[in-house]
């Protein structure tokens, strides 16, 4: 550490303890520092928490006599009377381990005493939850991520030092932030947070990712949403998931009898917790939690373990226990990178009788005070309730001291010089050349990954070239120019298109796009088959599902969120559309009795016909997306919309073809779609999509403009299953008549398979699906499926398997669909 950095660290430490009026360290009987001990004055007006090093600071502004309370799960609550005559006041404290016993509990062999306590807690769950139905409070949070032994490269790409966070051992803090907020809540889900101060280590323009709403984990709810719905130990149906054991009882400093309950999953692979929950006798409220779950349970592969530690304090004024602190510890490991972290939250100044007005709650759930991210170190040293550890303080000082250097042209040029080097991996993943100081980047894609095969062009390769200029630091405003060049070796044709795109801001997100050129496009614009999958089916199985036409076009498109919850998407184009024919029949494996089909879906065995006449046409498309009751986060430099599962999303579209040189090809179509995923607690998620459309003119439009459906003939699945048919041939039911389609899936997660012996150890998800298509003057097409998701090994769960049965015109077909979640990486 150089001299200036040492001086800054000393100065920060001096300022930190100068502002701390009462400070000290809390240790156990073995002199080991205790992290996250709750400390507060007996009247509850002032409070704090120890940091990871066991240090605390209690901000008392006046001299006098005080009685301090030290509370920590597993240790006896200590009351300490002090007389403060001058500041700063040093107080070191030692806590004694709590002695639990069963002497006062009458053991009945027919009734587990822990079960009695949990039954009472479950019975009182709703009543206790309602006691917290509305309040305001102050909120402090700190988030920290560490990495250990990070590799130099991932997939051939330099990892760097991650913003100065990694030391010579490739370890260190990569994210550290703090937030001071005012929060407002009203049951069941009205929440508002105003961030007063926000700080990110090494970025004086950054905004903390810590959110009070996202860290609002209440075990009074039946489930806790952590990617998956994890069942609370006092859920209404908790006895279906847990076994309980009374470890012992003890009295807190106010004489309340506390029951320490061991929570053990009946099936460890279920969506469950393990650990301890502390229940207050008679009121059956939560005194504290020490509960953990795993990455397998929440189905987030990199996470190894999550631990939730919550501490509650009895409010004499309100006659119930309120949460005053929470720590969420996590560890992670994947692709050779491991680490850990912690998100800490401290709650204070509760008001359980707020006078809310009609406009207290709006769709805005997060906002920032002016200059929230501009508070200096003196402000933070004075206001933060939990002191920084030496590690955290060092990280702040180091990263803040080099921040100016890292934004300088000299430093950015040196970083670019290292990252702009061309290597062998550039041939595989493409090459990018950046000028960070000017916020510019030039990139060119890999010809290798851009090489494909289809029977129209034969082997063909595409290269994407782009230049981007960012107008700000957070990519909210930018412009870019781009081009895609494609050459087909069999049809000996070079096609190129180019465009210009500009994004104007990061609030309503208006984007203007101008594009023109020549390209091959799928006849089915829903793009039901990827080029990569078509490469495999063609070269290995002689099944050329990709059907193409040539489009010469000029297009202008624009999109913007006009007001909260309503976004507009529009484009108008001129298109010259020409039919294409097969020019290649290459195959790497000779398949007896299988031959390629023509490029005409209407006549697959007639290689000399086209599905439409060459023509030109103008096309207009206007779409609106309505997200009902959409909530959003208001950052000073952006607006972030929050997805909701309580209400569906509605799409309305009008499409018009006009000005064609073949008058019959002019058309009008209206479409609508409704989609939603509903969370059903421990029973998983139910998702559905409803679509419908109508053509307003009854004429022989171009086959390109028929309504084509997202089918599948490859027996391979990828992406969302709520927008596709698993066994429907790509063009079999394409129509110019009115239509209605439905897709629905119930993902039970662990609700069914988690209860089956042996199978529950595999951590699979059962999925039931149904799909239907009804077309005017035609019999309906239906599919039903049973699937298993989250297949794979260890942390790599990238597979899904479904058995699907379809029925159309009395013909039934069944087949397995192999879902490959990683396909998008290579397409």
Short mmCIF file of N, CA, C and O in Angstrom, two decimals, residues 611-721:
data_model
loop_
_atom_site.label_atom_id
_atom_site.label_comp_id
_atom_site.label_asym_id
_atom_site.label_seq_id
_atom_site.Cartn_x
_atom_site.Cartn_y
_atom_site.Cartn_z
N UNK A 611 -44.06 -20.52 -54.06
CA UNK A 611 -45.26 -20.35 -53.24
C UNK A 611 -45.97 -19.01 -53.48
O UNK A 611 -47.07 -18.82 -52.95
N UNK A 612 -45.35 -18.10 -54.24
CA UNK A 612 -45.97 -16.80 -54.51
C UNK A 612 -45.31 -16.22 -55.76
O UNK A 612 -44.25 -16.66 -56.21
N UNK A 613 -45.97 -15.22 -56.33
CA UNK A 613 -45.40 -14.52 -57.47
C UNK A 613 -44.50 -13.40 -56.98
O UNK A 613 -44.78 -12.75 -55.96
N UNK A 614 -43.41 -13.17 -57.72
CA UNK A 614 -42.55 -12.05 -57.37
C UNK A 614 -43.35 -10.77 -57.41
O UNK A 614 -44.14 -10.53 -58.32
N UNK A 615 -43.12 -9.89 -56.44
CA UNK A 615 -43.91 -8.67 -56.38
C UNK A 615 -43.23 -7.68 -55.45
O UNK A 615 -42.29 -8.01 -54.72
N UNK A 616 -43.73 -6.45 -55.47
CA UNK A 616 -43.34 -5.49 -54.44
C UNK A 616 -44.58 -5.06 -53.67
O UNK A 616 -45.72 -5.16 -54.17
N UNK A 617 -44.35 -4.57 -52.46
CA UNK A 617 -45.47 -4.19 -51.61
C UNK A 617 -44.95 -3.24 -50.52
O UNK A 617 -43.77 -3.28 -50.14
N UNK A 618 -45.81 -2.36 -50.04
CA UNK A 618 -45.53 -1.54 -48.87
C UNK A 618 -46.20 -2.20 -47.67
O UNK A 618 -47.33 -2.71 -47.78
N UNK A 619 -45.53 -2.18 -46.50
CA UNK A 619 -46.11 -2.79 -45.31
C UNK A 619 -46.04 -1.82 -44.14
O UNK A 619 -45.02 -1.15 -43.91
N UNK A 620 -47.14 -1.79 -43.39
CA UNK A 620 -47.23 -0.98 -42.18
C UNK A 620 -47.59 -1.89 -41.02
O UNK A 620 -48.50 -2.72 -41.12
N UNK A 621 -46.89 -1.71 -39.92
CA UNK A 621 -47.16 -2.51 -38.73
C UNK A 621 -47.17 -1.58 -37.52
O UNK A 621 -46.20 -0.85 -37.28
N UNK A 622 -48.27 -1.59 -36.77
CA UNK A 622 -48.39 -0.79 -35.55
C UNK A 622 -48.83 -1.71 -34.42
O UNK A 622 -49.87 -2.37 -34.53
N UNK A 623 -48.02 -1.77 -33.35
CA UNK A 623 -48.33 -2.64 -32.22
C UNK A 623 -48.29 -1.84 -30.92
O UNK A 623 -47.46 -0.93 -30.76
N UNK A 624 -49.16 -2.19 -30.02
CA UNK A 624 -49.16 -1.60 -28.69
C UNK A 624 -49.07 -2.69 -27.63
O UNK A 624 -49.75 -3.72 -27.75
N UNK A 625 -48.22 -2.47 -26.65
CA UNK A 625 -48.12 -3.42 -25.54
C UNK A 625 -48.61 -2.74 -24.28
O UNK A 625 -48.14 -1.66 -23.91
N UNK A 626 -49.58 -3.37 -23.62
CA UNK A 626 -50.15 -2.82 -22.39
C UNK A 626 -49.79 -3.73 -21.23
O UNK A 626 -50.18 -4.90 -21.20
N UNK A 627 -49.02 -3.20 -20.30
CA UNK A 627 -48.69 -3.91 -19.06
C UNK A 627 -49.56 -3.33 -17.95
O UNK A 627 -49.28 -2.24 -17.44
N UNK A 628 -50.61 -4.04 -17.61
CA UNK A 628 -51.59 -3.52 -16.66
C UNK A 628 -50.96 -3.31 -15.27
O UNK A 628 -50.23 -4.15 -14.77
N UNK A 629 -51.28 -2.16 -14.69
CA UNK A 629 -50.81 -1.83 -13.34
C UNK A 629 -49.30 -1.97 -13.21
O UNK A 629 -48.79 -2.44 -12.20
N UNK A 630 -48.59 -1.54 -14.23
CA UNK A 630 -47.14 -1.70 -14.24
C UNK A 630 -46.47 -0.79 -13.21
O UNK A 630 -46.70 0.41 -13.17
N UNK A 631 -45.64 -1.36 -12.39
CA UNK A 631 -44.85 -0.59 -11.44
C UNK A 631 -43.47 -0.32 -12.03
O UNK A 631 -43.04 -1.00 -12.97
N UNK A 632 -42.78 0.67 -11.47
CA UNK A 632 -41.48 1.01 -12.04
C UNK A 632 -40.58 1.64 -10.99
O UNK A 632 -41.02 2.12 -9.94
N UNK A 633 -39.28 1.61 -11.29
CA UNK A 633 -38.25 2.20 -10.46
C UNK A 633 -37.74 3.45 -11.15
O UNK A 633 -37.40 3.41 -12.34
N UNK A 634 -37.68 4.56 -10.44
CA UNK A 634 -37.21 5.82 -11.01
C UNK A 634 -35.79 6.11 -10.55
O UNK A 634 -35.57 6.58 -9.43
N UNK A 635 -34.82 5.77 -11.39
CA UNK A 635 -33.44 6.16 -11.13
C UNK A 635 -33.21 7.55 -11.71
O UNK A 635 -33.92 7.97 -12.64
N UNK A 636 -32.24 8.30 -11.21
CA UNK A 636 -31.98 9.63 -11.76
C UNK A 636 -31.66 9.62 -13.24
O UNK A 636 -31.90 10.61 -13.94
N UNK A 637 -31.12 8.51 -13.74
CA UNK A 637 -30.73 8.46 -15.15
C UNK A 637 -31.52 7.44 -15.96
O UNK A 637 -31.20 7.18 -17.12
N UNK A 638 -32.56 6.84 -15.38
CA UNK A 638 -33.31 5.82 -16.13
C UNK A 638 -34.60 5.46 -15.41
O UNK A 638 -34.80 5.78 -14.24
N UNK A 639 -35.48 4.81 -16.16
CA UNK A 639 -36.72 4.25 -15.62
C UNK A 639 -36.69 2.76 -15.89
O UNK A 639 -36.45 2.32 -17.01
N UNK A 640 -36.89 1.97 -14.84
CA UNK A 640 -36.85 0.51 -14.95
C UNK A 640 -38.22 -0.04 -14.63
O UNK A 640 -38.73 0.13 -13.51
N UNK A 641 -38.85 -0.68 -15.60
CA UNK A 641 -40.16 -1.27 -15.39
C UNK A 641 -40.04 -2.59 -14.66
O UNK A 641 -39.10 -3.36 -14.87
N UNK A 642 -41.00 -2.86 -13.78
CA UNK A 642 -40.98 -4.06 -12.95
C UNK A 642 -42.05 -5.02 -13.46
O UNK A 642 -43.24 -4.67 -13.51
N UNK A 643 -41.62 -6.21 -13.84
CA UNK A 643 -42.57 -7.21 -14.33
C UNK A 643 -43.51 -7.64 -13.21
O UNK A 643 -43.10 -7.77 -12.05
N UNK A 644 -44.76 -7.85 -13.55
CA UNK A 644 -45.77 -8.25 -12.57
C UNK A 644 -46.39 -9.57 -13.00
O UNK A 644 -46.63 -9.81 -14.19
N UNK A 645 -46.65 -10.43 -12.01
CA UNK A 645 -47.36 -11.67 -12.32
C UNK A 645 -48.81 -11.61 -11.88
O UNK A 645 -49.55 -12.58 -12.00
N UNK A 646 -49.24 -10.44 -11.36
CA UNK A 646 -50.63 -10.30 -10.93
C UNK A 646 -51.56 -9.97 -12.09
O UNK A 646 -52.75 -10.25 -12.04
N UNK A 647 -50.99 -9.35 -13.14
CA UNK A 647 -51.81 -8.93 -14.26
C UNK A 647 -51.16 -9.39 -15.57
O UNK A 647 -49.94 -9.51 -15.65
N UNK A 648 -51.95 -9.63 -16.60
CA UNK A 648 -51.39 -10.07 -17.87
C UNK A 648 -50.83 -8.91 -18.69
O UNK A 648 -51.04 -7.74 -18.36
N UNK A 649 -50.12 -9.25 -19.72
CA UNK A 649 -49.65 -8.29 -20.72
C UNK A 649 -50.47 -8.48 -21.98
O UNK A 649 -50.65 -9.61 -22.45
N UNK A 650 -50.98 -7.38 -22.53
CA UNK A 650 -51.82 -7.42 -23.72
C UNK A 650 -51.10 -6.78 -24.89
O UNK A 650 -50.57 -5.67 -24.78
N UNK A 651 -51.08 -7.49 -26.03
CA UNK A 651 -50.53 -6.96 -27.28
C UNK A 651 -51.67 -6.76 -28.27
O UNK A 651 -52.51 -7.65 -28.47
N UNK A 652 -51.71 -5.59 -28.92
CA UNK A 652 -52.66 -5.31 -29.98
C UNK A 652 -51.88 -4.88 -31.21
O UNK A 652 -51.01 -4.00 -31.12
N UNK A 653 -52.17 -5.48 -32.36
CA UNK A 653 -51.39 -5.23 -33.57
C UNK A 653 -52.29 -5.02 -34.78
O UNK A 653 -53.28 -5.74 -34.96
N UNK A 654 -51.93 -4.03 -35.56
CA UNK A 654 -52.58 -3.83 -36.87
C UNK A 654 -51.48 -3.88 -37.93
O UNK A 654 -50.48 -3.16 -37.86
N UNK A 655 -51.68 -4.76 -38.93
CA UNK A 655 -50.71 -4.91 -40.01
C UNK A 655 -51.42 -4.69 -41.35
O UNK A 655 -52.52 -5.22 -41.58
N UNK A 656 -50.79 -3.91 -42.22
CA UNK A 656 -51.41 -3.58 -43.50
C UNK A 656 -50.39 -3.73 -44.61
O UNK A 656 -49.25 -3.28 -44.51
N UNK A 657 -50.81 -4.40 -45.69
CA UNK A 657 -50.02 -4.46 -46.92
C UNK A 657 -50.75 -3.66 -47.99
O UNK A 657 -51.94 -3.88 -48.22
N UNK A 658 -50.02 -2.74 -48.63
CA UNK A 658 -50.68 -1.87 -49.61
C UNK A 658 -49.69 -1.49 -50.71
O UNK A 658 -48.48 -1.66 -50.57
N UNK A 659 -50.25 -0.99 -51.81
CA UNK A 659 -49.42 -0.52 -52.91
C UNK A 659 -48.71 -1.61 -53.67
O UNK A 659 -47.73 -1.35 -54.37
N UNK A 660 -49.19 -2.86 -53.58
CA UNK A 660 -48.53 -3.96 -54.28
C UNK A 660 -48.82 -3.89 -55.78
O UNK A 660 -49.90 -3.43 -56.19
N UNK A 661 -47.89 -4.34 -56.60
CA UNK A 661 -48.13 -4.39 -58.03
C UNK A 661 -49.06 -5.56 -58.39
O UNK A 661 -49.49 -5.69 -59.54
N UNK A 662 -49.36 -6.42 -57.41
CA UNK A 662 -50.42 -7.43 -57.56
C UNK A 662 -51.50 -7.06 -56.55
O UNK A 662 -51.34 -7.27 -55.35
N UNK A 663 -52.57 -6.49 -57.04
CA UNK A 663 -53.56 -5.87 -56.15
C UNK A 663 -54.13 -6.87 -55.14
O UNK A 663 -54.49 -6.50 -54.02
N UNK A 664 -54.24 -8.15 -55.54
CA UNK A 664 -54.78 -9.15 -54.62
C UNK A 664 -53.89 -9.36 -53.40
O UNK A 664 -54.34 -9.91 -52.39
N UNK A 665 -52.65 -8.94 -53.50
CA UNK A 665 -51.73 -9.15 -52.40
C UNK A 665 -51.87 -8.09 -51.29
O UNK A 665 -51.26 -8.22 -50.23
N UNK A 666 -52.64 -7.03 -51.52
CA UNK A 666 -52.89 -6.05 -50.47
C UNK A 666 -53.78 -6.68 -49.38
O UNK A 666 -54.68 -7.45 -49.70
N UNK A 667 -53.56 -6.35 -48.14
CA UNK A 667 -54.31 -7.00 -47.06
C UNK A 667 -54.33 -6.12 -45.82
O UNK A 667 -53.57 -5.17 -45.68
N UNK A 668 -55.21 -6.48 -44.90
CA UNK A 668 -55.28 -5.89 -43.56
C UNK A 668 -55.48 -7.02 -42.56
O UNK A 668 -56.32 -7.89 -42.77
N UNK A 669 -54.72 -6.99 -41.48
CA UNK A 669 -54.87 -8.00 -40.43
C UNK A 669 -54.79 -7.33 -39.07
O UNK A 669 -53.97 -6.43 -38.86
N UNK A 670 -55.63 -7.78 -38.13
CA UNK A 670 -55.54 -7.35 -36.74
C UNK A 670 -55.25 -8.58 -35.89
O UNK A 670 -55.75 -9.67 -36.15
N UNK A 671 -54.41 -8.37 -34.88
CA UNK A 671 -54.03 -9.47 -33.99
C UNK A 671 -54.06 -9.00 -32.54
O UNK A 671 -53.90 -7.81 -32.26
N UNK A 672 -54.26 -9.94 -31.65
CA UNK A 672 -54.21 -9.65 -30.22
C UNK A 672 -53.58 -10.84 -29.51
O UNK A 672 -53.71 -11.99 -29.95
N UNK A 673 -52.87 -10.55 -28.43
CA UNK A 673 -52.25 -11.62 -27.63
C UNK A 673 -52.29 -11.22 -26.17
O UNK A 673 -52.13 -10.05 -25.82
N UNK A 674 -52.51 -12.21 -25.32
CA UNK A 674 -52.57 -12.01 -23.87
C UNK A 674 -51.66 -13.06 -23.24
O UNK A 674 -51.79 -14.25 -23.52
N UNK A 675 -50.74 -12.62 -22.38
CA UNK A 675 -49.81 -13.57 -21.77
C UNK A 675 -49.58 -13.22 -20.30
O UNK A 675 -49.62 -12.04 -19.91
N UNK A 676 -49.37 -14.26 -19.49
CA UNK A 676 -49.19 -14.05 -18.06
C UNK A 676 -48.60 -15.30 -17.43
O UNK A 676 -48.84 -16.42 -17.87
N UNK A 677 -47.80 -15.10 -16.39
CA UNK A 677 -47.33 -16.19 -15.54
C UNK A 677 -47.80 -15.90 -14.12
O UNK A 677 -47.50 -14.84 -13.56
N UNK A 678 -48.54 -16.83 -13.55
CA UNK A 678 -49.13 -16.66 -12.22
C UNK A 678 -48.38 -17.54 -11.23
O UNK A 678 -48.24 -18.75 -11.45
N UNK A 679 -47.90 -16.94 -10.15
CA UNK A 679 -47.21 -17.70 -9.12
C UNK A 679 -48.24 -18.30 -8.16
O UNK A 679 -49.10 -17.60 -7.64
N UNK A 680 -48.12 -19.59 -7.93
CA UNK A 680 -49.09 -20.32 -7.10
C UNK A 680 -48.45 -20.83 -5.81
O UNK A 680 -48.82 -21.89 -5.30
N UNK A 681 -47.50 -20.09 -5.27
CA UNK A 681 -46.87 -20.48 -4.02
C UNK A 681 -46.14 -21.79 -4.15
O UNK A 681 -45.38 -22.01 -5.09
N UNK A 682 -46.37 -22.71 -3.21
CA UNK A 682 -45.65 -23.98 -3.23
C UNK A 682 -46.10 -24.90 -4.35
O UNK A 682 -45.48 -25.94 -4.58
N UNK A 683 -47.13 -24.52 -5.08
CA UNK A 683 -47.62 -25.36 -6.18
C UNK A 683 -47.00 -24.98 -7.52
O UNK A 683 -47.39 -25.51 -8.55
N UNK A 684 -46.05 -24.04 -7.52
CA UNK A 684 -45.35 -23.71 -8.74
C UNK A 684 -45.92 -22.51 -9.47
O UNK A 684 -46.53 -21.63 -8.87
N UNK A 685 -45.75 -22.51 -10.79
CA UNK A 685 -46.17 -21.39 -11.63
C UNK A 685 -47.06 -21.88 -12.76
O UNK A 685 -46.81 -22.94 -13.34
N UNK A 686 -48.08 -21.09 -13.06
CA UNK A 686 -48.95 -21.37 -14.19
C UNK A 686 -48.80 -20.25 -15.21
O UNK A 686 -48.94 -19.07 -14.88
N UNK A 687 -48.49 -20.61 -16.44
CA UNK A 687 -48.33 -19.62 -17.49
C UNK A 687 -49.24 -19.91 -18.67
O UNK A 687 -49.54 -21.07 -18.98
N UNK A 688 -49.68 -18.84 -19.33
CA UNK A 688 -50.54 -19.03 -20.50
C UNK A 688 -50.31 -17.91 -21.51
O UNK A 688 -49.85 -16.81 -21.17
N UNK A 689 -50.63 -18.22 -22.76
CA UNK A 689 -50.64 -17.25 -23.84
C UNK A 689 -51.87 -17.50 -24.69
O UNK A 689 -52.12 -18.65 -25.12
N UNK A 690 -52.66 -16.47 -24.92
CA UNK A 690 -53.82 -16.55 -25.80
C UNK A 690 -53.58 -15.61 -26.97
O UNK A 690 -53.18 -14.46 -26.79
N UNK A 691 -53.82 -16.09 -28.19
CA UNK A 691 -53.61 -15.29 -29.38
C UNK A 691 -54.81 -15.43 -30.32
O UNK A 691 -55.45 -16.49 -30.37
N UNK A 692 -55.07 -14.38 -31.06
CA UNK A 692 -56.13 -14.44 -32.05
C UNK A 692 -55.89 -13.39 -33.11
O UNK A 692 -55.20 -12.39 -32.89
N UNK A 693 -56.45 -13.63 -34.30
CA UNK A 693 -56.28 -12.67 -35.38
C UNK A 693 -57.34 -12.82 -36.44
O UNK A 693 -58.02 -13.86 -36.54
N UNK A 694 -57.50 -11.77 -37.23
CA UNK A 694 -58.50 -11.78 -38.30
C UNK A 694 -57.99 -10.96 -39.48
O UNK A 694 -57.38 -9.90 -39.29
N UNK A 695 -58.23 -11.48 -40.71
CA UNK A 695 -57.94 -10.73 -41.92
C UNK A 695 -59.22 -10.00 -42.33
O UNK A 695 -60.31 -10.58 -42.35
N UNK A 696 -59.07 -8.72 -42.66
CA UNK A 696 -60.23 -7.88 -42.91
C UNK A 696 -60.69 -7.92 -44.36
O UNK A 696 -61.77 -7.43 -44.67
N UNK A 697 -59.87 -8.49 -45.23
CA UNK A 697 -60.25 -8.62 -46.63
C UNK A 697 -60.19 -10.09 -47.03
O UNK A 697 -59.31 -10.82 -46.60
N UNK A 698 -61.12 -10.49 -47.86
CA UNK A 698 -61.17 -11.87 -48.33
C UNK A 698 -60.61 -11.93 -49.74
O UNK A 698 -61.33 -11.87 -50.72
N UNK A 699 -59.28 -11.97 -49.85
CA UNK A 699 -58.66 -12.05 -51.17
C UNK A 699 -57.45 -12.96 -51.10
O UNK A 699 -57.00 -13.37 -50.04
N UNK A 700 -56.89 -13.29 -52.24
CA UNK A 700 -55.78 -14.22 -52.33
C UNK A 700 -54.47 -13.48 -52.07
O UNK A 700 -53.77 -13.06 -52.99
N UNK A 701 -54.15 -13.32 -50.81
CA UNK A 701 -52.94 -12.58 -50.46
C UNK A 701 -51.70 -13.45 -50.69
O UNK A 701 -51.80 -14.67 -50.88
N UNK A 702 -50.54 -12.84 -50.68
CA UNK A 702 -49.29 -13.57 -50.86
C UNK A 702 -49.09 -14.55 -49.71
O UNK A 702 -49.41 -14.26 -48.55
N UNK A 703 -48.58 -15.74 -50.05
CA UNK A 703 -48.37 -16.76 -49.04
C UNK A 703 -47.47 -16.26 -47.91
O UNK A 703 -47.61 -16.68 -46.76
N UNK A 704 -46.59 -15.34 -48.20
CA UNK A 704 -45.71 -14.77 -47.18
C UNK A 704 -46.50 -14.10 -46.07
O UNK A 704 -46.06 -14.07 -44.91
N UNK A 705 -47.67 -13.54 -46.40
CA UNK A 705 -48.45 -12.76 -45.44
C UNK A 705 -49.55 -13.57 -44.77
O UNK A 705 -50.35 -13.02 -44.02
N UNK A 706 -49.61 -14.87 -45.05
CA UNK A 706 -50.49 -15.74 -44.28
C UNK A 706 -50.07 -15.67 -42.80
O UNK A 706 -48.96 -15.27 -42.46
N UNK A 707 -50.98 -16.08 -41.94
CA UNK A 707 -50.60 -16.24 -40.53
C UNK A 707 -49.95 -17.60 -40.40
O UNK A 707 -50.58 -18.65 -40.57
N UNK A 708 -48.64 -17.59 -40.15
CA UNK A 708 -47.89 -18.84 -39.96
C UNK A 708 -47.70 -19.06 -38.45
O UNK A 708 -47.54 -18.11 -37.69
N UNK A 709 -47.69 -20.30 -38.05
CA UNK A 709 -47.64 -20.62 -36.63
C UNK A 709 -46.28 -21.21 -36.26
O UNK A 709 -45.58 -21.78 -37.10
N UNK A 710 -45.93 -21.04 -35.01
CA UNK A 710 -44.62 -21.45 -34.53
C UNK A 710 -44.65 -22.95 -34.24
O UNK A 710 -44.97 -23.38 -33.14
N UNK A 711 -44.35 -23.73 -35.26
CA UNK A 711 -44.39 -25.18 -35.14
C UNK A 711 -43.02 -25.77 -34.85
O UNK A 711 -42.06 -25.06 -34.54
N UNK A 712 -42.93 -27.09 -34.99
CA UNK A 712 -41.67 -27.78 -34.71
C UNK A 712 -41.71 -29.16 -35.33
O UNK A 712 -42.65 -29.93 -35.09
N UNK A 713 -40.70 -29.47 -36.14
CA UNK A 713 -40.58 -30.81 -36.72
C UNK A 713 -39.25 -31.46 -36.36
O UNK A 713 -38.94 -32.54 -36.86
N UNK A 714 -38.47 -30.84 -35.50
CA UNK A 714 -37.12 -31.33 -35.23
C UNK A 714 -37.03 -32.20 -33.99
O UNK A 714 -36.01 -32.84 -33.77
N UNK A 715 -38.06 -32.22 -33.16
CA UNK A 715 -38.06 -32.91 -31.87
C UNK A 715 -37.06 -32.28 -30.90
O UNK A 715 -36.67 -32.91 -29.93
N UNK A 716 -36.66 -31.07 -31.18
CA UNK A 716 -35.77 -30.33 -30.29
C UNK A 716 -36.50 -29.07 -29.86
O UNK A 716 -37.07 -28.35 -30.68
N UNK A 717 -36.49 -28.78 -28.56
CA UNK A 717 -37.15 -27.59 -28.05
C UNK A 717 -36.14 -26.61 -27.48
O UNK A 717 -35.09 -26.99 -26.98
N UNK A 718 -36.47 -25.33 -27.59
CA UNK A 718 -35.63 -24.29 -27.00
C UNK A 718 -36.49 -23.07 -26.74
O UNK A 718 -37.55 -22.90 -27.34
N UNK A 719 -36.04 -22.20 -25.86
CA UNK A 719 -36.79 -20.99 -25.56
C UNK A 719 -38.07 -21.28 -24.80
O UNK A 719 -38.26 -22.33 -24.18
N UNK A 720 -39.00 -20.33 -24.88
CA UNK A 720 -40.27 -20.46 -24.16
C UNK A 720 -41.18 -21.45 -24.86
O UNK A 720 -41.28 -21.49 -26.08
N UNK A 721 -41.87 -22.26 -24.07
CA UNK A 721 -42.84 -23.22 -24.61
C UNK A 721 -44.25 -22.64 -24.63
O UNK A 721 -45.20 -23.33 -24.99
#
